[in-house]
Short mmCIF file of C-alpha atoms in Angstrom, two decimals:
data_model
loop_
_atom_site.label_atom_id
_atom_site.label_comp_id
_atom_site.label_asym_id
_atom_site.label_seq_id
_atom_site.Cartn_x
_atom_site.Cartn_y
_atom_site.Cartn_z
CA MET A 99 -2.92 -31.35 6.05
CA LYS A 100 -2.24 -28.56 3.60
CA LEU A 101 -5.13 -27.15 1.57
CA LEU A 102 -3.77 -25.98 -1.80
CA SER A 103 -6.96 -24.87 -3.52
CA LYS A 104 -10.69 -24.74 -2.91
CA HIS A 105 -13.45 -24.31 -5.51
CA ILE A 106 -16.95 -24.76 -4.06
CA ASP A 107 -20.30 -23.68 -5.51
CA TYR A 108 -22.10 -22.81 -2.30
CA LYS A 109 -25.46 -22.74 -4.10
CA ASN A 110 -25.51 -26.50 -4.65
CA GLY A 111 -22.51 -27.61 -2.55
CA SER A 112 -20.55 -29.15 -5.43
CA GLY A 113 -16.88 -28.52 -6.02
CA ARG A 114 -13.33 -29.69 -5.52
CA MET A 115 -10.42 -29.21 -3.15
CA THR A 116 -6.75 -30.06 -3.55
CA PHE A 117 -4.73 -31.26 -0.56
CA ILE A 118 -1.31 -32.54 0.48
CA PRO A 119 -1.34 -34.96 3.46
CA GLU A 120 1.60 -34.04 5.68
CA GLU A 121 1.36 -36.51 8.56
CA SER A 122 -0.22 -39.87 9.38
CA GLU A 123 -3.32 -38.39 10.99
CA ASP A 124 -4.13 -36.60 7.73
CA LEU A 125 -4.75 -39.94 6.00
CA TRP A 126 -7.26 -40.78 8.73
CA HIS A 127 -9.07 -37.52 7.99
CA VAL A 128 -9.07 -38.31 4.25
CA TYR A 129 -10.47 -41.79 4.98
CA ASN A 130 -13.39 -40.15 6.80
CA LEU A 131 -13.76 -37.49 4.11
CA VAL A 132 -13.91 -39.62 0.94
CA THR A 133 -17.15 -41.47 0.20
CA GLN A 134 -18.36 -43.74 -2.59
CA GLY A 135 -19.15 -41.72 -5.71
CA ASP A 136 -16.54 -39.04 -5.01
CA VAL A 137 -13.98 -38.32 -7.73
CA VAL A 138 -10.27 -38.35 -6.82
CA ARG A 139 -7.32 -37.36 -9.01
CA CYS A 140 -3.65 -37.91 -8.18
CA THR A 141 -0.35 -39.22 -9.50
CA THR A 142 -0.08 -42.99 -9.69
CA LEU A 143 1.91 -45.83 -11.26
CA ARG A 144 0.31 -48.05 -13.90
CA LYS A 145 1.67 -51.21 -15.49
CA VAL A 146 1.63 -50.78 -19.25
CA VAL A 147 2.33 -53.54 -21.82
CA THR A 148 3.54 -52.40 -25.24
CA GLU A 149 4.02 -54.49 -28.36
CA SER A 150 6.79 -53.84 -30.88
CA THR A 151 6.55 -54.19 -34.66
CA THR A 152 8.15 -57.63 -34.35
CA GLY A 153 5.43 -58.84 -32.00
CA SER A 154 7.50 -58.87 -28.83
CA THR A 155 5.95 -57.34 -25.71
CA ASN A 156 7.46 -55.15 -23.02
CA ALA A 157 5.94 -54.33 -19.61
CA GLU A 158 6.84 -51.22 -17.67
CA ARG A 159 5.39 -49.11 -14.88
CA VAL A 160 4.64 -45.56 -15.93
CA LYS A 161 3.81 -42.51 -13.86
CA THR A 162 0.59 -40.77 -14.79
CA ASN A 163 -2.21 -38.60 -13.41
CA LEU A 164 -5.40 -40.59 -13.06
CA THR A 165 -8.96 -39.65 -12.08
CA ILE A 166 -11.29 -42.29 -10.65
CA CYS A 167 -14.83 -42.42 -9.32
CA VAL A 168 -14.38 -44.07 -5.93
CA GLU A 169 -16.14 -47.38 -5.32
CA ASN A 170 -14.09 -48.83 -2.48
CA ILE A 171 -12.03 -47.24 0.33
CA SER A 172 -9.44 -49.20 2.29
CA TYR A 173 -7.51 -47.83 5.27
CA ASP A 174 -4.75 -49.83 6.98
CA VAL A 175 -4.22 -48.61 10.55
CA GLU A 176 -0.99 -50.56 11.00
CA ASP A 177 0.70 -49.25 7.84
CA MET A 178 -1.08 -45.87 7.86
CA SER A 179 -1.95 -46.33 4.18
CA LEU A 180 -5.07 -45.41 2.23
CA ALA A 181 -6.18 -47.07 -1.02
CA LEU A 182 -9.05 -45.92 -3.24
CA LYS A 183 -10.42 -48.24 -5.92
CA GLY A 184 -12.65 -47.15 -8.75
CA ARG A 185 -13.13 -46.69 -12.50
CA ASN A 186 -11.19 -44.20 -14.60
CA VAL A 187 -13.46 -41.28 -15.58
CA GLU A 188 -11.12 -39.11 -17.66
CA GLU A 189 -9.29 -39.75 -20.91
CA ASN A 190 -5.79 -41.07 -20.25
CA ARG A 191 -2.97 -42.19 -22.50
CA TYR A 192 -2.38 -45.39 -20.53
CA VAL A 193 -5.74 -46.28 -18.97
CA LYS A 194 -9.01 -46.78 -20.83
CA MET A 195 -12.18 -45.03 -19.74
CA GLY A 196 -14.04 -47.23 -17.28
CA ALA A 197 -11.00 -49.37 -16.42
CA TYR A 198 -10.47 -50.13 -12.76
CA HIS A 199 -7.48 -48.73 -10.90
CA THR A 200 -6.44 -48.37 -7.26
CA LEU A 201 -4.96 -45.06 -6.15
CA SER A 202 -2.65 -45.06 -3.14
CA LEU A 203 -2.79 -41.80 -1.23
CA GLU A 204 0.52 -41.12 0.48
CA LEU A 205 2.14 -38.44 2.60
CA GLN A 206 3.43 -35.44 0.61
CA ARG A 207 1.53 -36.55 -2.50
CA LYS A 208 -0.98 -34.01 -3.86
CA PHE A 209 -4.51 -35.15 -4.66
CA THR A 210 -7.77 -33.47 -5.70
CA LEU A 211 -11.13 -34.50 -4.23
CA THR A 212 -14.37 -33.63 -6.04
CA LYS A 213 -17.76 -34.02 -4.36
CA GLU A 214 -21.28 -33.41 -5.63
CA ASN A 215 -22.13 -32.08 -2.18
CA TRP A 216 -19.66 -30.72 0.35
CA ASP A 217 -21.99 -30.85 3.34
CA ALA A 218 -21.37 -29.23 6.73
CA ILE A 219 -19.79 -32.40 8.16
CA ALA A 220 -17.28 -32.66 5.31
CA LEU A 221 -16.37 -28.97 5.54
CA GLU A 222 -15.91 -29.27 9.30
CA ARG A 223 -13.62 -32.26 8.74
CA VAL A 224 -11.53 -30.19 6.30
CA ASP A 225 -11.25 -27.33 8.81
CA GLU A 226 -10.14 -29.75 11.51
CA ALA A 227 -7.59 -31.50 9.27
CA CYS A 228 -6.10 -28.24 7.99
CA ASP A 229 -5.91 -26.46 11.35
CA SER A 230 -2.25 -25.40 11.50
CA GLY A 231 -2.55 -24.92 15.26
CA LYS A 232 -3.24 -28.57 16.02
CA THR A 233 -0.33 -30.36 17.62
CA ALA A 234 0.21 -33.65 19.39
CA ASP A 235 1.38 -32.11 22.65
CA LEU A 236 0.48 -35.21 24.69
CA ALA A 237 2.41 -38.48 24.56
CA ALA A 238 1.79 -41.73 26.41
CA VAL A 239 4.11 -44.56 27.38
CA VAL A 240 2.11 -47.70 28.20
CA LEU A 241 4.23 -50.52 29.55
CA GLN A 242 4.33 -53.82 31.33
CA GLU A 243 7.29 -56.01 32.13
CA GLY A 244 9.27 -56.38 28.89
CA LEU A 245 6.74 -54.66 26.64
CA ALA A 246 6.12 -50.95 25.99
CA HIS A 247 4.26 -48.80 23.48
CA ILE A 248 5.11 -45.15 22.88
CA CYS A 249 2.18 -43.18 21.50
CA LEU A 250 1.22 -39.70 20.38
CA VAL A 251 -2.28 -38.71 21.50
CA ARG A 252 -3.86 -36.51 18.86
CA GLN A 253 -7.28 -34.94 18.64
CA SER A 254 -8.70 -37.61 16.35
CA MET A 255 -6.57 -40.68 16.99
CA THR A 256 -3.71 -42.22 18.92
CA ILE A 257 -0.61 -43.06 16.88
CA THR A 258 1.83 -45.75 18.02
CA LYS A 259 5.32 -44.45 17.32
CA ALA A 260 7.30 -47.37 18.74
CA LYS A 261 6.91 -50.82 20.23
CA ILE A 262 9.66 -52.13 22.50
CA GLU A 263 9.98 -55.78 23.48
CA VAL A 264 12.76 -57.19 25.68
CA PRO A 265 12.67 -60.76 27.05
CA ILE A 266 12.70 -60.69 30.87
CA PRO A 267 13.78 -63.95 32.56
CA ARG A 268 11.96 -65.02 35.69
CA LYS A 269 13.46 -64.40 39.09
CA ARG A 270 15.24 -67.40 40.55
CA ARG A 271 15.45 -68.24 44.20
CA GLY A 272 18.62 -66.75 45.63
CA SER A 273 19.50 -64.81 42.46
CA CYS A 274 17.78 -61.98 40.57
CA THR A 275 20.81 -60.86 38.58
CA ASN A 276 19.64 -61.87 35.10
CA HIS A 277 16.14 -60.55 35.78
CA ASP A 278 17.43 -57.18 36.99
CA LYS A 279 19.89 -56.81 34.10
CA ALA A 280 17.14 -57.52 31.58
CA LEU A 281 14.89 -54.92 33.22
CA LEU A 282 17.67 -52.34 32.96
CA ARG A 283 18.08 -53.13 29.25
CA PHE A 284 14.32 -52.78 28.85
CA PHE A 285 14.19 -49.39 30.57
CA ASP A 286 17.21 -48.19 28.56
CA ALA A 287 15.44 -49.21 25.32
CA VAL A 288 12.26 -47.41 26.38
CA GLY A 289 14.20 -44.26 27.30
CA ASN A 290 16.09 -44.26 24.00
CA ALA A 291 12.86 -44.75 22.05
CA ILE A 292 11.23 -41.82 23.85
CA VAL A 293 14.12 -39.55 22.90
CA ARG A 294 14.13 -40.82 19.31
CA HIS A 295 10.38 -40.66 18.60
CA LEU A 296 9.08 -37.72 20.63
CA ASP A 297 9.73 -34.10 19.70
CA PHE A 298 9.84 -32.22 22.98
CA ASN A 299 9.59 -28.93 21.16
CA VAL A 300 5.97 -30.00 20.59
CA VAL A 301 5.20 -32.56 23.28
CA LYS A 302 4.45 -30.86 26.59
CA CYS A 303 3.38 -33.84 28.68
CA VAL A 304 4.21 -37.56 28.76
CA LEU A 305 1.77 -39.87 30.51
CA VAL A 306 3.35 -43.09 31.82
CA ALA A 307 0.98 -45.96 32.64
CA SER A 308 1.80 -49.46 33.88
CA PRO A 309 0.47 -52.11 36.28
CA GLY A 310 3.32 -51.27 38.69
CA PHE A 311 5.58 -54.28 38.15
CA ARG A 312 8.61 -52.48 39.55
CA GLN A 313 9.15 -50.65 42.83
CA GLY A 314 11.64 -47.94 43.58
#
């Protein structure tokens, strides 16, 4: 995560920081960083209904900068998305003071987080998230017959980069041709996914784990 600015009063711990999440793990750090009562400002879309002089109405989605006091935090592990719900606390052309809105924090979208107290735990979390030296240099391929998951193992979490599923027919007495062909397709799909999803300029080790369904 990129730290753009930092303004902290170290006498009372209050202040604000501006960030840009650059990868999926950054949203996990933000989820653990934001708490109820914090103030977050970022760009968002808001549905606005306007009425013409003739009485007809028109609805459109407008882009605006909104500042909310966070009441609810929702993190979706599957979609790697983070939603913050709260009331608007700054004058805005499109949103009334006190009106509820949900901000969606996304990769490459700047946001500012204001806290009344940046304690040692929060500051440590920021240092960890913004450490430019952290890399996911370990990958894991966890597989069983017909099913595989390709993961990046990071310091704070494991990210599933790909899921591969290939139907494998059962072996039949006297003939294993269809079974063996399906296994070859499965292994080809796993190999292609590894090449597509892992950056070997960064990844230094790939751990392969399975129950040993195949010999040789």
